Short mmCIF file of C-alpha atoms in Angstrom, two decimals:
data_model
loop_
_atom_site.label_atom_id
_atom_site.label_comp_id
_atom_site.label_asym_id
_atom_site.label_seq_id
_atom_site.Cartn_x
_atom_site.Cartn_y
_atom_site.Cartn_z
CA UNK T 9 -4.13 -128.34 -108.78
CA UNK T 10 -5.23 -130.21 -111.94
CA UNK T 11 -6.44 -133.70 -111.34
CA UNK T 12 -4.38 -135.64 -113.83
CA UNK T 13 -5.09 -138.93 -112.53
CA UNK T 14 -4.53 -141.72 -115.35
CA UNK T 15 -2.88 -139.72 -117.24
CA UNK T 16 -0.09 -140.96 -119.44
CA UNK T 17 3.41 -138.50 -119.61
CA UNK T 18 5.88 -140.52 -121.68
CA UNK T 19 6.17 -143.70 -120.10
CA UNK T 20 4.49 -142.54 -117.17
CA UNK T 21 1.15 -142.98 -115.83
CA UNK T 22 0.35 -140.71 -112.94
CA UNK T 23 -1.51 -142.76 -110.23
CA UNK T 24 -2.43 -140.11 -107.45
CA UNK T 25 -1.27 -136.82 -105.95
CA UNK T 26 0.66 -136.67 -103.19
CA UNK T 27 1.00 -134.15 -99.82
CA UNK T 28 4.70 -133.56 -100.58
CA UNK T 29 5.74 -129.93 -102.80
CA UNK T 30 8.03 -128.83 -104.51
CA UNK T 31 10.12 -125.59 -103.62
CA UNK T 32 8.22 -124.05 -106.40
CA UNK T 33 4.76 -124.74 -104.64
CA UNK T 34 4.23 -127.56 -107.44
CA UNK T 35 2.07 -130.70 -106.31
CA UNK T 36 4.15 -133.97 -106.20
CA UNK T 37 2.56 -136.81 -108.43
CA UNK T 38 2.78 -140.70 -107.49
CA UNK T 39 3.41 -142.34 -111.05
CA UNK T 40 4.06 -145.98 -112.30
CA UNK T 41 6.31 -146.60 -115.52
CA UNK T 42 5.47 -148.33 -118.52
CA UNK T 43 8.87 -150.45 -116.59
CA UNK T 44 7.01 -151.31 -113.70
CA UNK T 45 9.27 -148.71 -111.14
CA UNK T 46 6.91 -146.41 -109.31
CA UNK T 47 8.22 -142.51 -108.86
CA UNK T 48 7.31 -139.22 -107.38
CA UNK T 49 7.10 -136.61 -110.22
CA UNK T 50 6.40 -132.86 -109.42
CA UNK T 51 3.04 -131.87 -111.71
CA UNK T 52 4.92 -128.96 -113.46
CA UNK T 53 7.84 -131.84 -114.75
CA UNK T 54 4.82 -133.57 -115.86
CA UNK T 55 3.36 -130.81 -117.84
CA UNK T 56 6.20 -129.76 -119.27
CA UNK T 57 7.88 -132.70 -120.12
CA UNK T 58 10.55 -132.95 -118.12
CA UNK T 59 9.89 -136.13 -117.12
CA UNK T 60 8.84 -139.30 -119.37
CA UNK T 61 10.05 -141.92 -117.39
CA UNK T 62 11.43 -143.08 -113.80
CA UNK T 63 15.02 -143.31 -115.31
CA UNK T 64 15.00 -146.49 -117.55
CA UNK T 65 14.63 -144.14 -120.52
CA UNK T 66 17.62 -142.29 -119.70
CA UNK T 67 19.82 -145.64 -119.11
CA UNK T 68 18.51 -147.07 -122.29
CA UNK T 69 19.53 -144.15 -124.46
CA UNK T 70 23.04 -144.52 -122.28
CA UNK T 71 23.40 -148.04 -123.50
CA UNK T 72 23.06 -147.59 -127.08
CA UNK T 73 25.28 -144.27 -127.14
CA UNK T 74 28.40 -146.38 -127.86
CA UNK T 75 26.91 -148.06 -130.80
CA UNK T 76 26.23 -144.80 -132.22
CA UNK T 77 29.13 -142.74 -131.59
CA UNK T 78 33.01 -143.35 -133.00
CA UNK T 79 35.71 -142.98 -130.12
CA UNK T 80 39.38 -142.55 -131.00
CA UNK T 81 41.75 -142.38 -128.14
CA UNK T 82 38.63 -140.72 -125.86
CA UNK T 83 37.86 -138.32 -129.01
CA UNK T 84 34.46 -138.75 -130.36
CA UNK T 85 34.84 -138.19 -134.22
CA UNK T 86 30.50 -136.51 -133.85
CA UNK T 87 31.39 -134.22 -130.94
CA UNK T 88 34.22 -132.96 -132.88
CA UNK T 89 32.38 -132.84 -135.97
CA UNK T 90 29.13 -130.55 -134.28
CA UNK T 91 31.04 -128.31 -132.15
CA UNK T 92 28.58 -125.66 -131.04
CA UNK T 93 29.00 -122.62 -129.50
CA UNK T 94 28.57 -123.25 -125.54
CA UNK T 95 26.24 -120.72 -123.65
CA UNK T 96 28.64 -119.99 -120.61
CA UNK T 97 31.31 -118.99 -122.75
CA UNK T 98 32.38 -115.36 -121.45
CA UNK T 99 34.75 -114.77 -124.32
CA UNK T 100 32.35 -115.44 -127.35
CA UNK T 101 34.52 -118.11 -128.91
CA UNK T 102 35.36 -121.22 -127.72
CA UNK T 103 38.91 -122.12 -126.15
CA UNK T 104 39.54 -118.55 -126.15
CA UNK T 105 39.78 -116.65 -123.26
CA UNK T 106 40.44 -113.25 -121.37
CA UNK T 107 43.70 -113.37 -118.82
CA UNK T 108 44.12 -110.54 -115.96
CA UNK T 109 46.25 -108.39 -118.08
CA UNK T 110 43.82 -107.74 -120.31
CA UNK T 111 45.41 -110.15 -122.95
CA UNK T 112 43.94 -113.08 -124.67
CA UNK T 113 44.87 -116.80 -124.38
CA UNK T 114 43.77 -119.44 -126.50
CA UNK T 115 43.70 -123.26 -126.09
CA UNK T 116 42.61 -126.34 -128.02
CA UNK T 117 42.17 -129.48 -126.29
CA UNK T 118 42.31 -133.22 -128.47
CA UNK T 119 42.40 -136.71 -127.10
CA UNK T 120 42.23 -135.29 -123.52
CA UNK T 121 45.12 -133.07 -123.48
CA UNK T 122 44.55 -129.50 -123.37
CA UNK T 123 47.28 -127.67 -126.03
CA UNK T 124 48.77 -123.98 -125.64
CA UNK T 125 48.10 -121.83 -128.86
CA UNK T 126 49.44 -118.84 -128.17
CA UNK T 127 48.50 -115.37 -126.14
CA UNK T 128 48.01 -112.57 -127.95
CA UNK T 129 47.07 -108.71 -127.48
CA UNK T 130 44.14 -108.60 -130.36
CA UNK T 131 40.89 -110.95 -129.78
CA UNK T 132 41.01 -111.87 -133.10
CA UNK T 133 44.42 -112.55 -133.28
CA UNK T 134 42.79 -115.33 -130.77
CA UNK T 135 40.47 -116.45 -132.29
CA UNK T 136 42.35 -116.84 -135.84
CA UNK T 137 45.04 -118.74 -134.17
CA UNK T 138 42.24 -120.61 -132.34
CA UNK T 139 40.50 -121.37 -135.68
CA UNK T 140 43.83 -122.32 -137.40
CA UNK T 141 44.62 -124.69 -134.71
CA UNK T 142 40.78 -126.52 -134.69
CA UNK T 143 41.78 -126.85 -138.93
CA UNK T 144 44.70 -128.79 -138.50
CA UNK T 145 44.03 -130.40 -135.48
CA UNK T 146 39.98 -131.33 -135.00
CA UNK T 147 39.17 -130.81 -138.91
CA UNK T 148 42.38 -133.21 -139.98
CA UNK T 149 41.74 -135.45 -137.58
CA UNK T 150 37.95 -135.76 -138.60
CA UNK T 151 39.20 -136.20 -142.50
CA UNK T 152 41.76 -138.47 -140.91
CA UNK T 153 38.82 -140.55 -139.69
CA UNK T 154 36.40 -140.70 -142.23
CA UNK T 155 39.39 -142.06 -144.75
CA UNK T 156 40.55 -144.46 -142.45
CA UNK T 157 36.39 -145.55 -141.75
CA UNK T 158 36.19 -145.45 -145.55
CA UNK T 159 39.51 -148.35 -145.73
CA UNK T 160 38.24 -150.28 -143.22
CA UNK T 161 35.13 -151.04 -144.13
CA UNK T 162 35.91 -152.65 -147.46
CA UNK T 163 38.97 -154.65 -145.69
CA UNK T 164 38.15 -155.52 -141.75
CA UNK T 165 41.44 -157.21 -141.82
CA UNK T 166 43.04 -153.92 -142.98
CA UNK T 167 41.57 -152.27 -140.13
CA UNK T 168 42.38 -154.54 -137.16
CA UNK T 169 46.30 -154.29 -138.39
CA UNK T 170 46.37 -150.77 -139.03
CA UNK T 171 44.40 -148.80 -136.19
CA UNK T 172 43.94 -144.87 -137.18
CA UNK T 173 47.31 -142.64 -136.02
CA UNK T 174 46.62 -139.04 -135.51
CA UNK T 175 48.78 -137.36 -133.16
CA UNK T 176 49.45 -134.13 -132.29
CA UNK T 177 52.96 -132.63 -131.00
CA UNK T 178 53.89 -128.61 -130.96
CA UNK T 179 57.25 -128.44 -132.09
CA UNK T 180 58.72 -124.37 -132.42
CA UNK T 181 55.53 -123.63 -131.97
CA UNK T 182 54.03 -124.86 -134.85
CA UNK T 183 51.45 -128.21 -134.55
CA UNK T 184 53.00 -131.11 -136.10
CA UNK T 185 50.65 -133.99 -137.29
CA UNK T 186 52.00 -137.79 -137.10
CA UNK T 187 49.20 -139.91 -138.95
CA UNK T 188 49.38 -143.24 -141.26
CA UNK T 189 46.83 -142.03 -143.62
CA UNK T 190 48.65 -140.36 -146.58
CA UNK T 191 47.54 -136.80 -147.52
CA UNK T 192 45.65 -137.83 -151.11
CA UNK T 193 43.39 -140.35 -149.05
CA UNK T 194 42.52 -136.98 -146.55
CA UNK T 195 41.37 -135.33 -149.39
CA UNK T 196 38.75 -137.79 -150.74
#
């Protein structure tokens, strides 16, 4: 055990170790934040930097996410816009995914509904369709957003009286786009 008494870790300030361990064997640490709360801290989250506060830094970062992020309908235009690839995806490519027969079903979800692509025989029939869909559907609406951001900052007014349309229907199986932003504005 390393005496790190004093120490500062963040906005913490470990006081004193304590008899209690971890699973892990680690020593816990008795720490006051920069706040004022006071906080048991293994020495290993300490270290490495998994800790840097009793909480308050996490809630703080909470309450200025809103200000920081643009939500449509429950879609956030930045999430859509830096999509990354998500490590616990078995298939290799998001909304894309293996069925029992051995074929391949893909999915897109937008403003919290979950849309059927298609399911195909070929992976990369998939994952084309998959991509196709995410154009039209996450890419448009993105354009969609940053013209209709673009409008309402020069006119508030405009923007209060004309709130940004993008919705998505499947009709024959093809996605059909309803917005009020014209197509030259998407463009821009």
């Amino acid at each position: 055990m390393t005496d790190i008494s004093g120490q500062r870790f963040g906005r913490l300030t470990a006081l004193y170790h304590t008899d209690k361990r971890s699973k892990k064997g680690s020593v816990f640490w008795h720490c006051r934040c920069d706040c004022g709360n006071e906080v048991d801290v293994t020495e290993d989250g300490l270290l490495h930097g998994n800790y840097r506060s009793c909480g308050c830094l996490r809630q703080e970062i909470w309450k200025e996410l809103p200000g920081q992020l643009h939500m449509v309908d429950g879609t956030c235009v930045e999430m859509l816009e830096k999509r990354k690839h998500r490590s616990d995806n078995t298939s290799g490519f998001r909304g894309v995914y293996q069925l029992r027969n051995g074929k391949y079903r893909a999915t897109i979800g937008f403003k919290g509904k979950r849309f059927y692509i298609g399911t195909f025989v070929d992976y990369q029939d998939a994952v084309q369709a998959r991509q196709e869909a995410e154009s039209t559907i996450h890419e448009g609406f993105v354009r969609a957003w940053y013209s209709w951001n673009r409008q309402a900052e020069k006119d508030p007014g405009w923007a209060r009286n004309n709130p940004l349309v993008y919705e998505i229907q499947r009709i024959n199986g093809e996605f059909q786009v309803t917005t009020n932003m014209k197509e030259k504005e998407l463009l821009k």
